[in-house]
CSV table of C-alpha atoms and ligand atoms in Angstrom, one decimal:
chain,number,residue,atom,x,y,z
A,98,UNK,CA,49.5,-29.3,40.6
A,99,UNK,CA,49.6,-25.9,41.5
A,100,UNK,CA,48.6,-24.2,45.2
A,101,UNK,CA,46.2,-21.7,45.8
A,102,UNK,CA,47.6,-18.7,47.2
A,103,UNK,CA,45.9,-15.0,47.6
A,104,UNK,CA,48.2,-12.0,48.3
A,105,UNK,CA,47.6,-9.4,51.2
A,106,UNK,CA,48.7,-6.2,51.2
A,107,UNK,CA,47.9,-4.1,55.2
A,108,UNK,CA,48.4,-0.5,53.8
A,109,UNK,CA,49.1,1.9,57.0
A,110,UNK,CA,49.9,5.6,57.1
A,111,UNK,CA,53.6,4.1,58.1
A,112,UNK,CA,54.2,0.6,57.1
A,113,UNK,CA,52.8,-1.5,54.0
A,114,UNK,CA,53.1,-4.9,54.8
A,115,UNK,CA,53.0,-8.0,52.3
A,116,UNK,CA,52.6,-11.7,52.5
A,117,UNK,CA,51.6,-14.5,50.6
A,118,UNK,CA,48.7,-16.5,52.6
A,119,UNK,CA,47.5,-19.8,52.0
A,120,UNK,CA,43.8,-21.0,52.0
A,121,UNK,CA,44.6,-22.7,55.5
A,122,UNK,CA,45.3,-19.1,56.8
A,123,UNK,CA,49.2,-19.7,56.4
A,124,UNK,CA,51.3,-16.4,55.7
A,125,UNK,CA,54.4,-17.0,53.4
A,126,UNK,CA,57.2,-14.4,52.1
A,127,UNK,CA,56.3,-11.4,54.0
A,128,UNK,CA,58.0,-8.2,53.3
A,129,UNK,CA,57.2,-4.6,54.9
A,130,UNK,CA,58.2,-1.7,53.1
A,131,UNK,CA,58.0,2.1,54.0
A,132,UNK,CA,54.8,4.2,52.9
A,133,UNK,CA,56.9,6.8,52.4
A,134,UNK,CA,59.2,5.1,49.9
A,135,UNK,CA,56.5,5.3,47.3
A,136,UNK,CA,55.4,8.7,45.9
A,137,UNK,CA,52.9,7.0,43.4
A,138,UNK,CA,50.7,4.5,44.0
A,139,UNK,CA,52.0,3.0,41.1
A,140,UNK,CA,55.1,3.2,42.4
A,141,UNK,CA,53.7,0.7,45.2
A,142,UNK,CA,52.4,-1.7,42.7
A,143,UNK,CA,55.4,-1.8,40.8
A,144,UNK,CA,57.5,-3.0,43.7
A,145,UNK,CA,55.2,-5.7,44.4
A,146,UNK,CA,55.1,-7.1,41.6
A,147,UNK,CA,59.2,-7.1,41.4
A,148,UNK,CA,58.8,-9.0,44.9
A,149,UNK,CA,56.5,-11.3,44.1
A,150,UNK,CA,55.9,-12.4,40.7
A,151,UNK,CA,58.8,-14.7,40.2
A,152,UNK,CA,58.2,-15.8,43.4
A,153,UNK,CA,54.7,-17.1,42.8
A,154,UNK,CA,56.4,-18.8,40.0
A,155,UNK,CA,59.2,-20.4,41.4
A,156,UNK,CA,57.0,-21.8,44.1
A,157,UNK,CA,54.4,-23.1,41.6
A,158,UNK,CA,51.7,-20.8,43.2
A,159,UNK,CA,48.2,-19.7,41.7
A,160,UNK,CA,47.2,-16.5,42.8
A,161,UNK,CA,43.7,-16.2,43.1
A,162,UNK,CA,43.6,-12.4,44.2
A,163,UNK,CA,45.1,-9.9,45.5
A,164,UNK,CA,43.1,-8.5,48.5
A,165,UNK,CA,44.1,-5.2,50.4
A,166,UNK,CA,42.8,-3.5,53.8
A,167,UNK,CA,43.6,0.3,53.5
A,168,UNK,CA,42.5,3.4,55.6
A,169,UNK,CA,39.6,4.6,54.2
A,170,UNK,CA,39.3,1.8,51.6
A,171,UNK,CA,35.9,1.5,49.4
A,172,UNK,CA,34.8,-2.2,48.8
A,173,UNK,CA,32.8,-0.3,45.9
A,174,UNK,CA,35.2,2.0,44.5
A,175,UNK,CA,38.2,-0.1,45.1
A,176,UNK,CA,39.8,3.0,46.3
A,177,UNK,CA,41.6,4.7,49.4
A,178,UNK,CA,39.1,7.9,49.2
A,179,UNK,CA,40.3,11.0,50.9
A,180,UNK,CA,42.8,9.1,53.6
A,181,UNK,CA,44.1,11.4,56.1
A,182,UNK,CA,47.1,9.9,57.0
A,183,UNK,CA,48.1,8.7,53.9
A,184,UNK,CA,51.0,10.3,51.4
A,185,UNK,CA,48.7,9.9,48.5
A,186,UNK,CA,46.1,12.4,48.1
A,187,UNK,CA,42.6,12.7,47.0
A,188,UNK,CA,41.4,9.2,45.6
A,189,UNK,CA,43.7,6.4,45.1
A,190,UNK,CA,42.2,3.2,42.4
A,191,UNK,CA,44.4,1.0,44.4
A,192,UNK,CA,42.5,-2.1,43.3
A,193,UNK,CA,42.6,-1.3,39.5
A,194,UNK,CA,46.2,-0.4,39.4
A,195,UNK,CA,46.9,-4.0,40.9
A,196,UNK,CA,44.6,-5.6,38.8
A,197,UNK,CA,45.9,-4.2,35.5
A,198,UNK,CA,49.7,-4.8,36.4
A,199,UNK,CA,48.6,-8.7,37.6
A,200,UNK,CA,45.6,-9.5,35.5
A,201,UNK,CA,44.4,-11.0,38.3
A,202,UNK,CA,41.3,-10.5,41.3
A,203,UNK,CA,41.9,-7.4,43.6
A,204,UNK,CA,40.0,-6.3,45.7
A,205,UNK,CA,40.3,-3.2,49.0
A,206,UNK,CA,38.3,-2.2,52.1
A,207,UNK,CA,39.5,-0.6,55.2
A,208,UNK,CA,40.9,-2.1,57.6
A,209,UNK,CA,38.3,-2.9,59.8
A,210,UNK,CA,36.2,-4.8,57.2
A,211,UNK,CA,39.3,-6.9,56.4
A,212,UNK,CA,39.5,-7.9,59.7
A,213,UNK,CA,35.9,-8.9,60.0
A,214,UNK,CA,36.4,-11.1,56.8
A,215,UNK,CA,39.7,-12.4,58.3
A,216,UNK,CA,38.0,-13.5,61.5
A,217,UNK,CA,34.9,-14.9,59.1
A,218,UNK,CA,37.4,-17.0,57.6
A,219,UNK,CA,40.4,-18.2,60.2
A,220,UNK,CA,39.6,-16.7,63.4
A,221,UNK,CA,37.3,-16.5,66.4
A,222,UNK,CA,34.0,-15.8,64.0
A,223,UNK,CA,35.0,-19.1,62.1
A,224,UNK,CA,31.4,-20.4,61.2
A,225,UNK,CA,28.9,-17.4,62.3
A,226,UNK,CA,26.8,-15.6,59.8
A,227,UNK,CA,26.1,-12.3,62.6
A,228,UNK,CA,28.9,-10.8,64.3
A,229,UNK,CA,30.5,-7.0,64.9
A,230,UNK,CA,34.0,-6.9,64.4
A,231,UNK,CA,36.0,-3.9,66.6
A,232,UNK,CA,39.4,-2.7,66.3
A,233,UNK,CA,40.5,-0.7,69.4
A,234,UNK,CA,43.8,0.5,68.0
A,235,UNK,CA,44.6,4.6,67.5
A,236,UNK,CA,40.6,5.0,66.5
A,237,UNK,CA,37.7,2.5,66.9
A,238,UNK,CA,36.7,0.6,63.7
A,239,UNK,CA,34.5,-1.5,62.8
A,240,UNK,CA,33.3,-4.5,60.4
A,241,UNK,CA,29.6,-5.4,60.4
A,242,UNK,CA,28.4,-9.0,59.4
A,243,UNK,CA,24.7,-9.8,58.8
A,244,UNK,CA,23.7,-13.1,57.0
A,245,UNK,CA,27.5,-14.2,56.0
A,246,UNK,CA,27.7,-10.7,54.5
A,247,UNK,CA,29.6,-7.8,55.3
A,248,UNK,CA,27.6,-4.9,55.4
A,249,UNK,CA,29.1,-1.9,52.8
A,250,UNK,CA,26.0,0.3,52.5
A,251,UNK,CA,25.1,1.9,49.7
A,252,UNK,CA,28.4,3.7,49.1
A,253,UNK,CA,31.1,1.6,50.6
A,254,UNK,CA,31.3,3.1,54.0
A,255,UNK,CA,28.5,0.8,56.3
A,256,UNK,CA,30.1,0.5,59.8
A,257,UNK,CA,31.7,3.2,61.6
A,258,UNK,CA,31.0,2.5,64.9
A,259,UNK,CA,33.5,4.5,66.3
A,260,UNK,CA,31.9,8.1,64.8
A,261,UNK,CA,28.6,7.3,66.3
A,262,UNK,CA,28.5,9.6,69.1
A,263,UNK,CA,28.2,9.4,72.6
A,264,UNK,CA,28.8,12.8,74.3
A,265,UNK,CA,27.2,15.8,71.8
A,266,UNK,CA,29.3,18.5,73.8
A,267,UNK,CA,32.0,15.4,74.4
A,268,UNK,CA,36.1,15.7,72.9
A,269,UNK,CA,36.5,16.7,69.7
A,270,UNK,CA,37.1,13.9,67.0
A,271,UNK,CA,39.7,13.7,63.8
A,272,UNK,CA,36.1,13.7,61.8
A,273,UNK,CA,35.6,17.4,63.5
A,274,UNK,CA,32.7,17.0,65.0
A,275,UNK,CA,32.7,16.5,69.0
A,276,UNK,CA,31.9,13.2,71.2
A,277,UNK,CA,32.6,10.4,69.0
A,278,UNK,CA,33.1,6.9,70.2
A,279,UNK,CA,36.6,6.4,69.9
A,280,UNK,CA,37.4,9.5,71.1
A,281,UNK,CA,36.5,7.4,74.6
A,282,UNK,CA,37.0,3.5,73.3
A,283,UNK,CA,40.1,3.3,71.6
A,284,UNK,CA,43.7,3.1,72.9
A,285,UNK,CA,44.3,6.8,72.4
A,286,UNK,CA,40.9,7.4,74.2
A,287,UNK,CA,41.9,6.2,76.9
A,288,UNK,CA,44.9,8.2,77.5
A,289,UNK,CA,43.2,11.3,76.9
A,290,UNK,CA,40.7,10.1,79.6
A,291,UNK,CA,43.6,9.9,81.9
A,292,UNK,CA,45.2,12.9,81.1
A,293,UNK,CA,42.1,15.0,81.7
A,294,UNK,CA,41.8,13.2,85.1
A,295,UNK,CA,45.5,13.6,85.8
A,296,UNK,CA,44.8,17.7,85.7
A,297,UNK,CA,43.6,17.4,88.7
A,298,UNK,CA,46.9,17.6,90.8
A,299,UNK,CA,45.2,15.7,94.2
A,300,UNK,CA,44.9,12.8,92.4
A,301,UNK,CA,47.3,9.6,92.9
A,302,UNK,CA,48.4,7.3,90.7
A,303,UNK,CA,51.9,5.6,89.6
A,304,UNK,CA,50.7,7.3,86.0
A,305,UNK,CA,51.8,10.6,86.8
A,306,UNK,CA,55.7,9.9,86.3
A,307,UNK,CA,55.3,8.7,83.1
A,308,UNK,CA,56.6,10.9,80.4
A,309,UNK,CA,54.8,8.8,77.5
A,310,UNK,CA,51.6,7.9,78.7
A,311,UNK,CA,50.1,5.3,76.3
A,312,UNK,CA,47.6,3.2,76.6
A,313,UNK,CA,50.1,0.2,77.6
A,314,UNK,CA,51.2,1.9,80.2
A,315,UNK,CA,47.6,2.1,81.4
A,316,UNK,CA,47.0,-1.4,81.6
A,317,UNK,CA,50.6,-1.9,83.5
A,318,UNK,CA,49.5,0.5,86.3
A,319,UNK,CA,45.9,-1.4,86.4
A,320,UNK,CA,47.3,-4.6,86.5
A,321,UNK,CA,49.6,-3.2,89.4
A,322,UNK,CA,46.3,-2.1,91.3
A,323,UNK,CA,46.7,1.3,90.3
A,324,UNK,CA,43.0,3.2,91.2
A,325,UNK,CA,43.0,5.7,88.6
A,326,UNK,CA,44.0,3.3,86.1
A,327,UNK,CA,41.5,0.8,87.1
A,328,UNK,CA,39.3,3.4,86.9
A,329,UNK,CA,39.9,4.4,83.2
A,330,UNK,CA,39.3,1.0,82.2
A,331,UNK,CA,35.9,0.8,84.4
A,332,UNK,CA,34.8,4.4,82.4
A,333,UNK,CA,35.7,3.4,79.2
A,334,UNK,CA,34.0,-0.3,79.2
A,335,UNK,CA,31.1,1.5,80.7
A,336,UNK,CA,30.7,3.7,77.4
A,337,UNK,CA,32.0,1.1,75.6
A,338,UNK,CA,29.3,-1.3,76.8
A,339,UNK,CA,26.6,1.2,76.6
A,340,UNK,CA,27.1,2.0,73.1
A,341,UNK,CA,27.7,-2.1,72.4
A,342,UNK,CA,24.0,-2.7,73.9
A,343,UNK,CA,22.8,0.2,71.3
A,344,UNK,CA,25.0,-1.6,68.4
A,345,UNK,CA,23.1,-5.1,69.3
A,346,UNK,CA,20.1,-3.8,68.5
A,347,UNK,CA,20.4,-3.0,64.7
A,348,UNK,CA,21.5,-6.7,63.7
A,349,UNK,CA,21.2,-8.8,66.2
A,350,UNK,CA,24.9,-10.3,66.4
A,351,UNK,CA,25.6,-13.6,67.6
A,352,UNK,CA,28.9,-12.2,68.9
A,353,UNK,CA,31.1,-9.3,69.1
A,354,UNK,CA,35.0,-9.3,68.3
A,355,UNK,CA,37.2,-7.3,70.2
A,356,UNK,CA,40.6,-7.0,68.6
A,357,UNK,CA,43.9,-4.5,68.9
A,358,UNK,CA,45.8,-3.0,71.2
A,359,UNK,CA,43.1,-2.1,73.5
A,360,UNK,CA,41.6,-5.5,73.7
A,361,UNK,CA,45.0,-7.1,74.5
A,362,UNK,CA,44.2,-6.1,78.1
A,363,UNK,CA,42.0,-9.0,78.6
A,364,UNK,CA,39.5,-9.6,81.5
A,365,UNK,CA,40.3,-5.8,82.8
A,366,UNK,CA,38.4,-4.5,79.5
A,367,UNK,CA,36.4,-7.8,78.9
A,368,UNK,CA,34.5,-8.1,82.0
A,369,UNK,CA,33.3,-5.0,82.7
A,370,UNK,CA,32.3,-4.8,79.4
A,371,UNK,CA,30.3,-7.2,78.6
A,372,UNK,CA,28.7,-6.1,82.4
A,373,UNK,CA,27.7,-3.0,81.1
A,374,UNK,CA,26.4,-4.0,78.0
A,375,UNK,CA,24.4,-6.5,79.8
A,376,UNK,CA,23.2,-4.0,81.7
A,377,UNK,CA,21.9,-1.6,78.8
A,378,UNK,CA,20.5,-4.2,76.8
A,379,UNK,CA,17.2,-4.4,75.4
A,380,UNK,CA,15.8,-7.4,77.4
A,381,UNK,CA,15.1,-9.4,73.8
A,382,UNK,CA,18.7,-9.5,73.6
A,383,UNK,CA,19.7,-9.9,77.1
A,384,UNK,CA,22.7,-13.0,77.6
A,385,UNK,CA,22.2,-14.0,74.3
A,386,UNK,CA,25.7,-12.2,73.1
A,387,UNK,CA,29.0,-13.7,73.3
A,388,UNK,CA,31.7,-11.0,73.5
A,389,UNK,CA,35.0,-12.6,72.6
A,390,UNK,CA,38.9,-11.8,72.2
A,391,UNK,CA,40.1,-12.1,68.2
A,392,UNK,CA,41.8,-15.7,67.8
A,393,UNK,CA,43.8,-14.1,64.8
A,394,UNK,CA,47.7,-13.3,65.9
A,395,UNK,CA,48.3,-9.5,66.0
A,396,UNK,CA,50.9,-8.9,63.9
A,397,UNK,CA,48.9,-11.2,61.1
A,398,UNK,CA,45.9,-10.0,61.3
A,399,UNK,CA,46.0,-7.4,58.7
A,400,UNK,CA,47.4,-9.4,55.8
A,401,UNK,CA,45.2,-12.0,56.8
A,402,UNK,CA,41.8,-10.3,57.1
A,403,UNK,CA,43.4,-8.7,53.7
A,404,UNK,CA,43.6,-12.1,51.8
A,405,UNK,CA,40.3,-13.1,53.0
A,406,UNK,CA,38.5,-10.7,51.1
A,407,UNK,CA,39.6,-12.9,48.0
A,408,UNK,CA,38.7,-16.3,50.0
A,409,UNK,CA,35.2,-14.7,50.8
A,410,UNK,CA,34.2,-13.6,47.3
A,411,UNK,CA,35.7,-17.0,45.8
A,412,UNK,CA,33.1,-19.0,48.0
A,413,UNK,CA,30.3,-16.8,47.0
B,555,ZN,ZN1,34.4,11.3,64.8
């Protein structure tokens, strides 16, 4: 008797990771490899399939998919289209290449998608049918789930909360225009906040010693009772919120997901955001929304939102 097992590939800028996850949500045989190291795309798929093919065998696996969350990754198209950060230019068939070399299922998204299916399937949206996924790491991202569904639009590209815009003459954004969400919400948006407030040399906080300032560092100083960092976190769940309470209306979520570096600060981001979005919410919708912390581990997350893609579309 053979066991089920789905590959997932987390494609970043820097790192590609691999594992092998079962249909309980248990990652086997992960291996991380340098995006750098492969000029190709092909060159990519090759060295999977060196890692993991006899392995599969050996173990007396089925694969039933491969399933991959990339930066600008098209459910549709089963492409990474146009990624900015990415060594491979223009668009990528990421999907088709694996599927040719493994005759098998394979399916991409971005990142952000994959996470919503991931938390769909193992983690804290286990069981819902409407919920927003958010990823507060180096942008905002973020997965939308209506009626068991994830939402792709008519091209592939449904839910990008974080280039909604909340300031028209606000920061300028990586999409060039100016104001965008994450240019606030997102772990890097918060330490530009801070460094704009730290130009003004009256100001006192433990933050102005440090050479690095990162988001982490933030959260340190905040938890130390640092005002100014207190006060980033208050501004940025305040927009955060706001823009939440505007998000609520379009589908009507039963919960929202917070995961990522960001949302690793816990009650400091949590509380006051849920207060604000309380606060800017349509009465309809008013104490009806759970916000809640992902239940999926960090460093998993990826290759397990990845792998759920092929769960999701088996059930279907
Ligand atoms: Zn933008």
């Amino acid at each position: 008797m053979k066991t089920t097992t789905a590959l997932g590939i987390d494609i970043g800028g820097t790192n590609i990771c691999c594992a092998l996850v079962s249909d309980e949500g248990e990652l086997s045989f992960e291996q991380n490899f340098s995006t750098k190291n492969f000029i190709e795309p092909s060159h990519l798929v090759a060295q999977v399939y060196e890692t993991y093919v006899a392995l599969i065998q050996q173990n007396n696996f089925e694969l039933a998919g491969i399933g991959m969350g990339a930066p600008n990754g098209n459910f549709f198209s089963g492409s990474i289209e146009h990624a900015p950060n990415m060594p491979w230019k223009g668009i990528v068939p990421l999907a088709k290449l694996f599927a040719e070399k493994f005759n098998c299922l394979s399916l991409l998204t971005n990142d952000a998608n994959a996470a919503a299916i991931g938390e769909m399937q193992f983690g804290a949206a286990k069981g819902m049918k409407d919920f927003l996924m958010i990823t507060l790491g180096t942008g905002l991202g973020s997965g939308v789930v209506s009626n068991g569904q994830l939402i792709y639009g008519h091209d592939g590209f449904a839910g990008e909360l974080g280039h909604t815009i909340y300031d028209y003459n606000g920061r300028p954004c990586g999409c060039g225009r100016k104001g965008c969400l994450e240019t606030y919400c997102s772990a890097t948006g918060i330490v530009r906040t801070v460094q704009e407030w730290l130009s003004d040399e009256t100001v006192i906080t433990y933050l102005r010693n440090e050479e690095n300032l990162t988001a982490k560092n933030i959260y340190e100083a905040a938890k130390a009772g640092d005002a100014l960092a207190l006060k980033a976190f208050d501004f940025t769940a305040e927009i955060l919120g706001r823009k939440l309470a505007d998000a609520v209306a379009v589908t009507s979520p039963q919960a929202i997901v917070l995961f990522g570096g960001l949302a690793n600060a816990g009650a400091l981001l949590f509380e006051p955001t849920k207060k604000y979005m309380e606060a800017n919410m349509l009465f309809v919708y008013k104490n009806k929304v759970q916000l809640l912390p992902s239940l999926l581990k960090e460093n998993e997350a990826a290759i397990i939102g990845a792998a759920s893609l092929i769960y999701h579309q088996l059930k279907k």
